[in-house]
Each structure stands twice: as structure tokens, then as C-alpha cells.
Tab-separated table of C-alpha atoms and ligand atoms in Angstrom:
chain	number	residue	atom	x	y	z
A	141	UNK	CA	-64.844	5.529	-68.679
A	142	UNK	CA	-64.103	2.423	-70.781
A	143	UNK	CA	-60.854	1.062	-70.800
A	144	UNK	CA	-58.250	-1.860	-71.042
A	145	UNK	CA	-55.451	-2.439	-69.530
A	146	UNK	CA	-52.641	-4.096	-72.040
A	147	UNK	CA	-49.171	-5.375	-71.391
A	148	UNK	CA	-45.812	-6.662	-72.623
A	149	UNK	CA	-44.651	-8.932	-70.126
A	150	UNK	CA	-40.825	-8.868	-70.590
A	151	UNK	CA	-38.820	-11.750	-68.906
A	152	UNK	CA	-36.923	-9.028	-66.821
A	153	UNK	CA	-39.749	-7.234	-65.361
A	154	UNK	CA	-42.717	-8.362	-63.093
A	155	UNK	CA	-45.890	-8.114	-64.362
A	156	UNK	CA	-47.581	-4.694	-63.891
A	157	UNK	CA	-50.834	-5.322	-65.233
A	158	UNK	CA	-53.003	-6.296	-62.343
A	159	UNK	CA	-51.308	-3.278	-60.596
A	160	UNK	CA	-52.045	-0.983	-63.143
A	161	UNK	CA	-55.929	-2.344	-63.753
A	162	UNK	CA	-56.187	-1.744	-59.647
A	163	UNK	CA	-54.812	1.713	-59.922
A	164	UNK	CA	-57.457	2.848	-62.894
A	165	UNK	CA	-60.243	0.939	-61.221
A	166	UNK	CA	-59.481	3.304	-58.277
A	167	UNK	CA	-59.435	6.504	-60.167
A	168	UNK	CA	-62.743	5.343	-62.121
A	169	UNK	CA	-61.756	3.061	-64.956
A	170	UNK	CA	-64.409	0.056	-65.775
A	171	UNK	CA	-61.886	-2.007	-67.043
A	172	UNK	CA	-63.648	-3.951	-69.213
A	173	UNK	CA	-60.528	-6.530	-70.273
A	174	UNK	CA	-56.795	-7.203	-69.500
A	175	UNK	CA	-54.446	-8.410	-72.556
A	176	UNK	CA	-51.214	-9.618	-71.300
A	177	UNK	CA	-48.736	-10.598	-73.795
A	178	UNK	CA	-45.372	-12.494	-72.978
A	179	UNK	CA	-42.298	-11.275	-75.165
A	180	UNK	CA	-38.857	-11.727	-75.583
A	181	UNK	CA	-38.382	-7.571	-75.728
A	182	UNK	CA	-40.650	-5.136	-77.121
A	183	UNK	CA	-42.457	-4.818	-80.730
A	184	UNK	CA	-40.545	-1.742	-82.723
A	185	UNK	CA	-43.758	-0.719	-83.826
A	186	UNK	CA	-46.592	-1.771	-81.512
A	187	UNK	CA	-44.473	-2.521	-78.216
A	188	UNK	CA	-46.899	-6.004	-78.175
A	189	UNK	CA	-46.824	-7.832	-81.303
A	190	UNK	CA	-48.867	-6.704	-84.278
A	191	UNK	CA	-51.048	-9.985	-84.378
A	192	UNK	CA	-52.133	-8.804	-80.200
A	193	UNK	CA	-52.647	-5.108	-81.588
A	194	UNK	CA	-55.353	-6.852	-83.501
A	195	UNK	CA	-56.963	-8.791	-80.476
A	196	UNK	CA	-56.931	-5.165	-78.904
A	197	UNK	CA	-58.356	-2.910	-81.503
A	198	UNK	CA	-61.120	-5.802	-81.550
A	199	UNK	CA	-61.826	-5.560	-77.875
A	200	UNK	CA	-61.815	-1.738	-77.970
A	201	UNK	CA	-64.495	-2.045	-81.055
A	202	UNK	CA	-66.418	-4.167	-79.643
A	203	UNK	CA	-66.715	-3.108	-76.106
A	204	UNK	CA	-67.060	0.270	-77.104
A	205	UNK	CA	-63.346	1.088	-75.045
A	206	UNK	CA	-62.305	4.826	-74.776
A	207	UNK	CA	-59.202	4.342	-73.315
A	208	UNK	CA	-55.995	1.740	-73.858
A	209	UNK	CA	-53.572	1.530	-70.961
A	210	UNK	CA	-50.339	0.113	-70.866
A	211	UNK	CA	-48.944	-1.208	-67.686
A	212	UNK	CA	-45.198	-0.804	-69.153
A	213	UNK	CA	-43.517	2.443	-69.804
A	214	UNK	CA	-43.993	3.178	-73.486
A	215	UNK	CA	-42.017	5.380	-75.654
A	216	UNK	CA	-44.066	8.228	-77.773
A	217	UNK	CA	-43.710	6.384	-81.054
A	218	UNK	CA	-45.274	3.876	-79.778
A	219	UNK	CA	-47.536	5.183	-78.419
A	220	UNK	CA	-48.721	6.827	-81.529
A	221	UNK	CA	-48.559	3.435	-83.581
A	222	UNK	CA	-50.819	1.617	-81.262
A	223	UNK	CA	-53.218	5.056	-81.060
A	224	UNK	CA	-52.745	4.794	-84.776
A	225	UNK	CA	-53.706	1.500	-85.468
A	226	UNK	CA	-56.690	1.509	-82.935
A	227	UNK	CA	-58.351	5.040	-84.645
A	228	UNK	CA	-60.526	6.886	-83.826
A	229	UNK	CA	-60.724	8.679	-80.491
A	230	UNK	CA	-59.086	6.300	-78.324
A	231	UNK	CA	-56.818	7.550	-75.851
A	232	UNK	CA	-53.756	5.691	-75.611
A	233	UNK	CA	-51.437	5.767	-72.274
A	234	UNK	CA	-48.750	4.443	-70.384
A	235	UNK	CA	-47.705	3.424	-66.837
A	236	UNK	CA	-46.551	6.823	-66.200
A	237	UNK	CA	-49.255	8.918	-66.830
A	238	UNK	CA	-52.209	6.574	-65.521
A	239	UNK	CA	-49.630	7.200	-62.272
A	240	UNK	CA	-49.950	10.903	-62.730
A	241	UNK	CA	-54.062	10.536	-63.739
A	242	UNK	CA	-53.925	9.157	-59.912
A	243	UNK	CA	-52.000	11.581	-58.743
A	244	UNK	CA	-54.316	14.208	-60.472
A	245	UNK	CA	-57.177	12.849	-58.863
A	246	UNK	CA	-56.041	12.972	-55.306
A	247	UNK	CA	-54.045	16.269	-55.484
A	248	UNK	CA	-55.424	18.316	-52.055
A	249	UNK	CA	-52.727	21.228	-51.784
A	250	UNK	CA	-51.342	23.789	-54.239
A	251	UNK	CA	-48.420	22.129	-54.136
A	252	UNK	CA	-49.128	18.645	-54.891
A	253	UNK	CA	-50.989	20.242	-57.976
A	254	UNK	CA	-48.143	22.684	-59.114
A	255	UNK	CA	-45.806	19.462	-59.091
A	256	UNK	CA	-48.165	17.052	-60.854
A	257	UNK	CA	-48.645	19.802	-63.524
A	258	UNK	CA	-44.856	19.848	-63.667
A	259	UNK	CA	-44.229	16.613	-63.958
A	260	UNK	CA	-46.895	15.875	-66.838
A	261	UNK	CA	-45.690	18.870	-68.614
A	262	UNK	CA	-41.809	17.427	-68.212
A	263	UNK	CA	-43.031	13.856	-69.427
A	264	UNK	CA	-44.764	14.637	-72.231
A	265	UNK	CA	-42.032	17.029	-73.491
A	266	UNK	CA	-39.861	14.138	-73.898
A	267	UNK	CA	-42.330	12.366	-75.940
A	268	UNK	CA	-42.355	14.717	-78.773
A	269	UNK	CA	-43.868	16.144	-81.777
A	270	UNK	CA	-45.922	12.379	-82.213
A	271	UNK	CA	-47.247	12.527	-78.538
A	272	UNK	CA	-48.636	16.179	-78.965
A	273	UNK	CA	-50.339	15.165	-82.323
A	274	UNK	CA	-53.219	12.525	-79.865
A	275	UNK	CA	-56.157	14.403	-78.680
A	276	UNK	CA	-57.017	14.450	-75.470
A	277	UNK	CA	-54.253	13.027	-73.639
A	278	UNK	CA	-52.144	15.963	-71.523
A	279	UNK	CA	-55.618	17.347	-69.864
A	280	UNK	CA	-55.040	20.476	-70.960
A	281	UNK	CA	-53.758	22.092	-74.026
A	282	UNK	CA	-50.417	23.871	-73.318
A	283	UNK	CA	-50.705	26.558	-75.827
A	284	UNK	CA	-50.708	25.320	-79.474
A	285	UNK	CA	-52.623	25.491	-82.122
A	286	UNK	CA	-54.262	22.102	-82.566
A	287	UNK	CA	-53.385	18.704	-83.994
A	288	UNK	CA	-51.571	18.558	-87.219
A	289	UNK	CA	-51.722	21.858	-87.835
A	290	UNK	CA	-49.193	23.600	-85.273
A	291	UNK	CA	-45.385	24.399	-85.439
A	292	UNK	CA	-43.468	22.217	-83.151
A	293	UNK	CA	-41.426	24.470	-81.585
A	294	UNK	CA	-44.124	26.526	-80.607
A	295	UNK	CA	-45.779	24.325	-78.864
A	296	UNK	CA	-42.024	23.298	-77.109
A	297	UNK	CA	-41.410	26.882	-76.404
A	298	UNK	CA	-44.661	27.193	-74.546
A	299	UNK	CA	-44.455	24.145	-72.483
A	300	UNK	CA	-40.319	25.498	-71.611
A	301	UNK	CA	-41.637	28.933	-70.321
A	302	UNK	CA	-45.103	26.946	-68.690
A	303	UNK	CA	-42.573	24.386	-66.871
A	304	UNK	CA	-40.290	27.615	-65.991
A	305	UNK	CA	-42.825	29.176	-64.290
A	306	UNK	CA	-43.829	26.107	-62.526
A	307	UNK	CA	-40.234	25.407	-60.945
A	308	UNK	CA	-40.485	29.459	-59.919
A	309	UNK	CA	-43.988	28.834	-58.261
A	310	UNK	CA	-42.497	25.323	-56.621
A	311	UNK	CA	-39.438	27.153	-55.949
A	312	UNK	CA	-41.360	29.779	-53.709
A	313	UNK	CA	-43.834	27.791	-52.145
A	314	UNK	CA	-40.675	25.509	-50.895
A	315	UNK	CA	-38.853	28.258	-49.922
A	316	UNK	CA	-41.404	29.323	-47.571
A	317	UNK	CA	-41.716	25.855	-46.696
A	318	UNK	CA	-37.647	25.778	-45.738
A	319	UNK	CA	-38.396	28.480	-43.241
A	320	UNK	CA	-41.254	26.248	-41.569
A	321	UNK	CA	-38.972	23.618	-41.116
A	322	UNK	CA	-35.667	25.970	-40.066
A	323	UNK	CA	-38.435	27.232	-37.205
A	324	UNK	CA	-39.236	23.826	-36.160
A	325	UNK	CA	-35.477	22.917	-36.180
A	326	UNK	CA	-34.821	25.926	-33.577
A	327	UNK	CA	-37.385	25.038	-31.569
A	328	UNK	CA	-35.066	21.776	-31.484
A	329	UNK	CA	-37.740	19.286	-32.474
A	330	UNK	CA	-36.288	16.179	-33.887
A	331	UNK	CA	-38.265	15.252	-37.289
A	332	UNK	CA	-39.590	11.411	-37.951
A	333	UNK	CA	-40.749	10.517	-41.225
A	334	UNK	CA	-43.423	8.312	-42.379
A	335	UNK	CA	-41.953	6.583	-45.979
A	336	UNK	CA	-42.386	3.418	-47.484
A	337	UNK	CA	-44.510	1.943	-50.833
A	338	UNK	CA	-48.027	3.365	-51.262
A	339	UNK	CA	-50.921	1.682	-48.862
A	340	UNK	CA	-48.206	0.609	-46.264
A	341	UNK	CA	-50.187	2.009	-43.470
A	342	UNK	CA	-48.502	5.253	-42.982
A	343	UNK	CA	-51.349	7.820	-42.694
A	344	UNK	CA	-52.831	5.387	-40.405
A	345	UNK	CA	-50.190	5.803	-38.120
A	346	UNK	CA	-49.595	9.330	-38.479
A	347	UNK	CA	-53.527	9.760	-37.597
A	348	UNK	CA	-53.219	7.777	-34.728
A	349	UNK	CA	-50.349	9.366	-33.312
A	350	UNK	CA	-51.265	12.304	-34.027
A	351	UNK	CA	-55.282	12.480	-33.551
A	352	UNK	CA	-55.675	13.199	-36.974
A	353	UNK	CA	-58.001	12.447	-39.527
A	354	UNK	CA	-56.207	12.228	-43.257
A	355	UNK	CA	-57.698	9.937	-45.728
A	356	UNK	CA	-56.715	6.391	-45.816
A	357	UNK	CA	-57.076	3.514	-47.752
A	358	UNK	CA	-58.415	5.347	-50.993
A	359	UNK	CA	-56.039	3.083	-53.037
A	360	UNK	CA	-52.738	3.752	-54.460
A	361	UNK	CA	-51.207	7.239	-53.446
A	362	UNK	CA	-54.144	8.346	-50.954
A	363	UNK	CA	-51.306	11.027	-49.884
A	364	UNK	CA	-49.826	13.055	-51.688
A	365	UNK	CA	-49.007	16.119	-49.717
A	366	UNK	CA	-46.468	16.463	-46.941
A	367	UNK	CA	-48.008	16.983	-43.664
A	368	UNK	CA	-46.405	17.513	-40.404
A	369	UNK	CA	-47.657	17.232	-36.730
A	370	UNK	CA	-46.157	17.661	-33.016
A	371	UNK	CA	-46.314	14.266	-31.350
A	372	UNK	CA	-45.259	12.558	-27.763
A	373	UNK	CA	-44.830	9.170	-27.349
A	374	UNK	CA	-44.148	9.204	-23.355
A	375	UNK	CA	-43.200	11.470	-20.633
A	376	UNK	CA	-39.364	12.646	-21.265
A	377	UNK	CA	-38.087	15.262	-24.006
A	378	UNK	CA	-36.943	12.819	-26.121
A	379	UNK	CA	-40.603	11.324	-26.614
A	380	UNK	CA	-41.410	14.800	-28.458
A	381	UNK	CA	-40.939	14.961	-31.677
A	382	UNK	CA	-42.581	16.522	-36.028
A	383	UNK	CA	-43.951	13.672	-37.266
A	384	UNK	CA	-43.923	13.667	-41.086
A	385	UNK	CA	-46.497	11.968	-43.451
A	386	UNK	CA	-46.141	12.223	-47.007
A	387	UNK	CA	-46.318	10.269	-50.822
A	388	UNK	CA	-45.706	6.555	-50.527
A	389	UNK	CA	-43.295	4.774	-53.157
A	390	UNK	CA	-43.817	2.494	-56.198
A	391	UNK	CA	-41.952	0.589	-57.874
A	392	UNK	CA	-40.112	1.944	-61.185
A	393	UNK	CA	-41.125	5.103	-60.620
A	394	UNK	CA	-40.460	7.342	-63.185
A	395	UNK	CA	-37.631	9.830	-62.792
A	396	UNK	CA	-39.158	12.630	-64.014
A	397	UNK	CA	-42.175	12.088	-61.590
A	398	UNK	CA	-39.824	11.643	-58.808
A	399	UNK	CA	-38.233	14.243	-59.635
A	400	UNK	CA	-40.950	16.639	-59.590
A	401	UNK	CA	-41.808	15.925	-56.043
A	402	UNK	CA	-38.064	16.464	-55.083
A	403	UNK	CA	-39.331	19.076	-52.339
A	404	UNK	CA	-41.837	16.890	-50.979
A	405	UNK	CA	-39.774	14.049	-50.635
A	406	UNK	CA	-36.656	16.033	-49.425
A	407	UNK	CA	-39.220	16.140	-46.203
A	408	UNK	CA	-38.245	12.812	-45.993
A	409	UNK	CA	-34.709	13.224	-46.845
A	410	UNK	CA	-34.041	15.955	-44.359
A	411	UNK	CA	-35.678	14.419	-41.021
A	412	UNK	CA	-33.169	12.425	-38.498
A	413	UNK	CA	-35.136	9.624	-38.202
A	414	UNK	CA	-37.367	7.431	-41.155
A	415	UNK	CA	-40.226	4.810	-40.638
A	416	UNK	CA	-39.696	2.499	-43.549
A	417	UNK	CA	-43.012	1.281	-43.562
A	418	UNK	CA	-43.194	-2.477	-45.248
A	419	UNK	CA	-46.474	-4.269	-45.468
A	420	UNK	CA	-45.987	-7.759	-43.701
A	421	UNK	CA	-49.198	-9.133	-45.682
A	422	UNK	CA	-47.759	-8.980	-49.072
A	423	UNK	CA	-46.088	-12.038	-50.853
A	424	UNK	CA	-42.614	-12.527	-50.069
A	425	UNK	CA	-41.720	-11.663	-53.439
A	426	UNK	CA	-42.943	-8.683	-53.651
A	427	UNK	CA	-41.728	-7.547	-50.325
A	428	UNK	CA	-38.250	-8.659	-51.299
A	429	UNK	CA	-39.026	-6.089	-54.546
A	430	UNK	CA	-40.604	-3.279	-52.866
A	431	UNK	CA	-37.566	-2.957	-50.188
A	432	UNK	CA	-35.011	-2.925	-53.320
A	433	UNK	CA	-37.180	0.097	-54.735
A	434	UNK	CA	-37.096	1.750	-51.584
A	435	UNK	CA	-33.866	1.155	-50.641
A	436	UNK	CA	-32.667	2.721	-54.448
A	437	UNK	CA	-35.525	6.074	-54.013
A	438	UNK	CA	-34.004	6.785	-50.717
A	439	UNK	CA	-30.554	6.507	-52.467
A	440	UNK	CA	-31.645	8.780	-55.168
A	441	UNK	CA	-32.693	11.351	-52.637
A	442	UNK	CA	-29.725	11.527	-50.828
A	443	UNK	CA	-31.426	10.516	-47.464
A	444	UNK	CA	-28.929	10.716	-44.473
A	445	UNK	CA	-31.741	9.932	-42.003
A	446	UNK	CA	-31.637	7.017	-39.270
A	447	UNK	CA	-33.676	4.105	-40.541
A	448	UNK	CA	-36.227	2.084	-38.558
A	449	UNK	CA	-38.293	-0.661	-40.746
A	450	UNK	CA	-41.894	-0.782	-39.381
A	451	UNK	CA	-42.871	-4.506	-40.909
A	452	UNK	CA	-46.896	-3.089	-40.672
A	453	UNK	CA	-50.107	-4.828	-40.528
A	454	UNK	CA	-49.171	-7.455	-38.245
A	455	UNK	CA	-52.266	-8.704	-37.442
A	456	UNK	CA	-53.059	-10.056	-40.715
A	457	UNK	CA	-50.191	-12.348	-40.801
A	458	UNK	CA	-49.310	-15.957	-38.732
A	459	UNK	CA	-45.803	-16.126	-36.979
A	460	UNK	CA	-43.891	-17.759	-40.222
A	461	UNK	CA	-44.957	-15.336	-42.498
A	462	UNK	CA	-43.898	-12.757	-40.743
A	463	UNK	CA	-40.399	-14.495	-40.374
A	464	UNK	CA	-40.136	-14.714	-43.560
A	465	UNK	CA	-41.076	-10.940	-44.210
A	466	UNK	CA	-38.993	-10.365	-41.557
A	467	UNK	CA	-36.321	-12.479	-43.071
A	468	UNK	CA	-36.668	-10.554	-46.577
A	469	UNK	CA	-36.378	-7.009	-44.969
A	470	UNK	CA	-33.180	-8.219	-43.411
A	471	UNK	CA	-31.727	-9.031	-46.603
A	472	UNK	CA	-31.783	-5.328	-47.928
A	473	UNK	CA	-31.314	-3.113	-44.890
A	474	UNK	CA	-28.532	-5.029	-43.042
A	475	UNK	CA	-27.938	-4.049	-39.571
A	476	UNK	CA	-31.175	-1.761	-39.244
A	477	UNK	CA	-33.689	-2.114	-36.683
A	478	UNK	CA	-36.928	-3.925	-38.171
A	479	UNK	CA	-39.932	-3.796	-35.751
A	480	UNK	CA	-43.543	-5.274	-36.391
A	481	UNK	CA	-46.298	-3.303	-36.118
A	482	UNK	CA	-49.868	-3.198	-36.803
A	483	UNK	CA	-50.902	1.098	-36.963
A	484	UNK	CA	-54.610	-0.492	-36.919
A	485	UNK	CA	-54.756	-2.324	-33.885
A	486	UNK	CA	-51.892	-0.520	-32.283
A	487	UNK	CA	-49.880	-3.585	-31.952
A	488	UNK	CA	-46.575	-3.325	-30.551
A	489	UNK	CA	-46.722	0.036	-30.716
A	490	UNK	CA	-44.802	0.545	-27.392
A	491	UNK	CA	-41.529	-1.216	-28.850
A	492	UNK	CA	-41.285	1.331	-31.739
A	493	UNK	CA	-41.697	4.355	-29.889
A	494	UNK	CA	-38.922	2.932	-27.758
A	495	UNK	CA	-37.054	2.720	-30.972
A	496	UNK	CA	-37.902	5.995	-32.016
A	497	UNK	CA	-36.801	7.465	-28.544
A	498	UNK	CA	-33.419	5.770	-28.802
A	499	UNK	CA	-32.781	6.853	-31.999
A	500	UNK	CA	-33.469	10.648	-31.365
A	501	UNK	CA	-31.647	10.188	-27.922
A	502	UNK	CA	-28.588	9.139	-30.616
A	503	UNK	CA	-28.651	11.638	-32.680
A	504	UNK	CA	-29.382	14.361	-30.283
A	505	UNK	CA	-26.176	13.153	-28.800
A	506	UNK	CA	-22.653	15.087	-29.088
A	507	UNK	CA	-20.854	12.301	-28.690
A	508	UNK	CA	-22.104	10.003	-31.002
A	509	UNK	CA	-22.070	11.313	-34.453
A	510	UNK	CA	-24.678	9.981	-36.570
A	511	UNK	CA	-23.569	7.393	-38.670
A	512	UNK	CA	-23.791	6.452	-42.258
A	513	UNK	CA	-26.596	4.291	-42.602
A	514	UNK	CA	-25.693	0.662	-43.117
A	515	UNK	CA	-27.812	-1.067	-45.751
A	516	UNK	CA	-27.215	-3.749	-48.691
A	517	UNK	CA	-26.210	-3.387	-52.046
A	518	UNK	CA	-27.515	-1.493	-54.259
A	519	UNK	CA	-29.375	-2.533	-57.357
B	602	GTP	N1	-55.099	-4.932	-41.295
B	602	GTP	C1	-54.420	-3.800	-41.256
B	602	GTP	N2	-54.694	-2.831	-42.133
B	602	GTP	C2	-53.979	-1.687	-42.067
B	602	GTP	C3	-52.955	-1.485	-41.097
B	602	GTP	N3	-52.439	-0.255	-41.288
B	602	GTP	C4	-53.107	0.282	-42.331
B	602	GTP	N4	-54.022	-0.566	-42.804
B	602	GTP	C5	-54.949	-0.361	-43.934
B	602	GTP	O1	-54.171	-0.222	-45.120
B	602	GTP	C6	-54.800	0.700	-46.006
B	602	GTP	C7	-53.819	1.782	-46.392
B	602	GTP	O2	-53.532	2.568	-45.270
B	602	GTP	P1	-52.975	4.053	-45.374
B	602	GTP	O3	-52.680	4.517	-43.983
B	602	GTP	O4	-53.840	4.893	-46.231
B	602	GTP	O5	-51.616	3.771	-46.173
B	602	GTP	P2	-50.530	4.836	-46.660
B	602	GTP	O6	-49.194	4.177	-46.515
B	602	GTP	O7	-50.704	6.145	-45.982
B	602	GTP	O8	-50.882	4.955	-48.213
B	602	GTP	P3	-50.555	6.170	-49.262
B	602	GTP	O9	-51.115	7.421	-48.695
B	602	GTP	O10	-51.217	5.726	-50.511
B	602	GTP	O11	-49.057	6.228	-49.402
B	602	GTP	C8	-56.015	1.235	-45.257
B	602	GTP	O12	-57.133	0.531	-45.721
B	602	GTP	C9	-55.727	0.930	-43.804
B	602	GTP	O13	-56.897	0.718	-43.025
B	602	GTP	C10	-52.702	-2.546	-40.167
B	602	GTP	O14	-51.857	-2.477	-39.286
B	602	GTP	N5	-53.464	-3.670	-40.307
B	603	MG	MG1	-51.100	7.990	-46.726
């Protein structure tokens, strides 16, 4: 499918388009052209300026585009201006929902589907009676009659009792989950967590600990389902321990989206001890970026868990980089303990399981009550 990527580039915000144009070309996309526009804030009408809606509906004409995606978070109306202006049958989206098209796409479990259905359902609510009015655009028609020619609150009374009966299947399937994860708590298995921003290197070290298998490197969110496995790092009790793999973080993720995987990432939540995975390799920058988004999800979800920072992929990066990445992680999550890694070539593996040991050994012990987590300010 045809499509271009288009963006506002506010002064406040980092620019999203070369993320988003990576995260379509991964689902499918041939984006055929990417239309950045700098602004002061966003067009009322347009979100970019009306003279750059022009430059767009010529590129979509002429290359024959099916599909306009904006790497900022639009609101419906504007959506429906731009969709509008362009005509005909192009599909207009935003940030959000290209994140849920990915999510869509990768979905394994019944879960993972039941929430992304939830959480496209809950989005598109909020956009209104404009946003129901574009073809095309939820997947799936959620019980009205067709466009223009539909009562509104029809259509909102449908999507209420489909999203009710959603939460009621989540609801169950996480119940039965709670008594997986009661059983593995009698059995008196501490819980580790794999978290962190999306192609950290995670699954790669859940497979490897684990002698697993689960995809990798597929691009932005290759997991999206929690999966747990019993894993020993060395001979005594406190080497055994249910590691935890699950969806990796972006930045300015949506709360509704977040908020539909609030059972999947209260996996995370609930362990005793998280691997905040950080990829060494990336810019500075964006390191310094991605631990502030982190640092605020884990905040949002209430996570009590022990921290360790796993700075990963190691053996792409010289000694000063990795200072500096070092340096940046430091910044964020005062006081924890940051340890490079690389999950590919099993570098330095031996100091984290130490880590890991010492941590479980301090939480499994009466006399030391785990402590609040100490980490910076939050922004
Ligand atoms: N060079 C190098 N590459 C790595 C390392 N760890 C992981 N990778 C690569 O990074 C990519 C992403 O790895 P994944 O394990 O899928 O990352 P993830 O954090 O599970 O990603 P999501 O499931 O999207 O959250 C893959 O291509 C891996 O081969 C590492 O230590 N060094
Ligand atoms: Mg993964």
C-alpha cells in the first residue's frame, strides 16, 4: 500500500517522522515520500499549514498514495479536514493508530488481540461523529449503518456495549492469568521482568536464557504478548527464578493504548525485580529521551519492582560511547545499578546474573524490606 508519511514538527517535540516512516515500512507501507513541516504550533484546520496540505494532496495525486500518515497525534477534526481536502478514498491516520496497525499485525495471543481491539475501539470513540464519517479507517465496522447516513448515538452505543464486553473478556482471561501467577508465587519463585523501549534486545535475552525461540528483530513491537519461563542462572536457589518477556515502550505513548494493555504490563509491575533494557547504540539524545519515557510508564503503572538497567548491545559501541550512555542512564535512575550487556554475544552476562541474584537474595530477605526505588525526577 501507498502511503506518506507527513509531519508538524513543533519546537517542543522531536521529530517523529523517520520513526513513524520505519514503523509503516515494517508493517508494509511503500512510503513513497516524507513531508516534514516546521511550525510554531499546529494549523486549526489542517494541523500543517494549508499551503503544505497542497504539496500533499499533490504528492498523493500524483503518486497514486492510498494512505496519509501523520507522525504527530492528531485530533479527529483534523483529521477529517486533511481527509477532506485530499478526497477521494484516501485514508488519513495518526501516530496512534499506525501504532495500533503494528500492533494489529503482530498480535499472536487472544489476548494481545482482545486488547488491541479495545484500545482502537476506545481511541476512536474519542474522535467522534467526524472520525466515524472516513471509510475504511477502524478495520472493521462496529455496528452502524454507513457513512453519512447513521445516527450517532447508535453507532456510540454499539461501540460502549462492544468495549464492555471486551473489558469482561480481558477481565476473565486476566483473572485466570492472576491465578497462574498466585501458583508461581507459592511455589516461591521470584519474578524478573524484561522492560524497556521496543527493539532493546529483550526477547533476545529471554530466548537465550531461556532456550527459547520468540521472534526478534521484526521491527518495532515484535512482542506483544507476555510470556513467562523458569530460568537458572547458577547453582544456588537464589539463581532460580520466572523470567518475564513482554511489549517494549515508546515514546508518547498514548494513554488509552497503554491503558489497554494495563494487564500485560502489570506483569511487569508486579515482578520483584525489572531489566530496564536501554540500547547503548542509540544517540545520546535519544537515550537521554527514551529513559525519561520509561522512567514516567513505569510511574504510571505503579511499578514497585527492584530496578536493574541492562545498557544492551554492547558490542556495537567503543568505550566512550558507552560512558556517555552510561553517563545518560545515570542521570534518570539515580542510585540504580546500570550493567552493560550485549544478549547477542552474551557479553558480560555473568555480572548481571550476579546482579539479579543479589537482588532476589534482597528481597527474599526478612530483614531487609524492599525499598522504594530511588530514581530522578519526574517529567
Ligand atoms: N548487536 C546487537 N544486536 C542485538 C543485541 N541484542 C539484540 N539485538 C538485536 O536487536 C534487535 C531487536 O531485538 P529483540 O530481542 O527483538 O528486541 P525486543 O526488545 O524484544 O523488541 P520488542 O519485542 O519489539 O519490544 C534484533 O535484531 C536483535 O538481533 C545485542 O546485544 N547486540
Ligand atoms: Mg521482544
Amino acid at each position: 500500500m501507498r502511503a506518506v508519511v507527513a509531519e508538524c514538527k513543533l519546537p517542543s517535540l522531536p521529530s517523529r517522522a523517520d520513526e513513524a516512516k520505519s514503523m509503516a515500512e515494517n508493517i508494509g507501507y511503500d512510503v513513497v515520500d516524507v513531508l516534514v513541516q516546521r511550525r510554531k504550533s499546529d494549523h486549526h484546520s489542517y494541523f500543517i499549514g494549508p499551503g503544505k496540505v497542497e504539496e500533499l494532496k499533490e504528492i498523493v495525486d500524483a503518486k497514486k498514495v492510498e494512505t496519509v500518515i501523520f507522525a504527530n497525534t492528531l485530533p479527529s477534526s483534523q483529521v477529517f479536514k486533511v481527509q477532506q481536502r485530499l478526497g477521494g478514498d484516501v485514508r488519513v491516520i495518526d501516530r496512534n493508530l499506525l501504532i495500533l496497525e503494528v500492533f494489529d499485525k503482530r498480535a499472536m495471543t487472544k489476548e494481545a488481540k482482545l486488547q488491541i481491539k479495545l484500545a482502537k475501539l476506545k481511541y476512536t470513540l474519542s474522535w467522534g461523529r467526524e472520525f466515524i464519517k472516513l471509510r475504511g479507517i477502524m478495520g472493521e465496522q462496529v455496528g452502524w449503518m454507513g457513512p453519512g447516513d447513521y445516527p450517532f448515538q447508535e453507532y456510540y452505543r454499539a461501540a460502549r456495549s462492544r468495549i464492555s464486553r471486551l473489558e469482561a473478556e480481558l477481565r476473565d482471561l486476566n483473572r485466570k492469568k492472576e491465578i497462574a501467577r498466585a501458583r508461581r508465587r507459592e511455589l516461591g519463585f521470584p519474578m524478573v521482568a524484561l522492560a524497556g523501549y521496543t527493539q532493546s534486545g529483550k526477547t533476545t535475552l529471554f530466548n537465550r536464557l531461556a532456550s527459547e525461540s520468540k521472534r526478534v528483530g521484526l521491527g518495532p513491537f515484535t512482542t506483544l504478548s507476555t510470556f513467562a519461563r523458569k530460568v537458572r542462572i547458577g547453582e544456588s536457589l537464589s539463581s532460580e527464578f520466572i523470567l518475564i518477556d513482554s511489549i517494549g515502550f515508546i515514546e508518547d505513548m498514548h494513554p488509552t493504548i497503554v491503558k489497554a494493555f494495563t494487564s500485560t504490563l502489570g506483569e511487569i509491575a508486579h515482578s520483584d525485580v525489572i531489566l530496564l533494557f536501554v540500547d547503548a547504540s542509540e544517540e545520546t539524545h535519544v537515550i537521554v529521551r527514551q529513559c525519561s519515557s520509561m522512567d514516567k510508564i513505569l510511574r504510571e503503572i505503579e511499578a514497585d519492582a527492584r530496578i536493574i538497567v541492562c545498557a544492551n548491545k554492547i558490542d556495537l559501541v567503543g568505550a566512550m560511547k558507552l560512558e556517555d550512555t552510561i553517563e545518560a542512564i545515570r542521570e534518570r535512575f539515580i542510585g540504580t545499578t546500570i550493567i552493560p550487556i550485549s544478549a547477542l554475544t552474551a557479553g558480560n552476562l555473568g555480572r548481571l546474573f550476579e546482579a539479579i541474584a543479589a537482588e532476589i537474595n534482597d528481597t527474599r530477605s526478612a530483614a531487609r524490606p524492599k525499598p522504594v526505588m530511588s530514581r530522578g525526577s519526574f517529567n
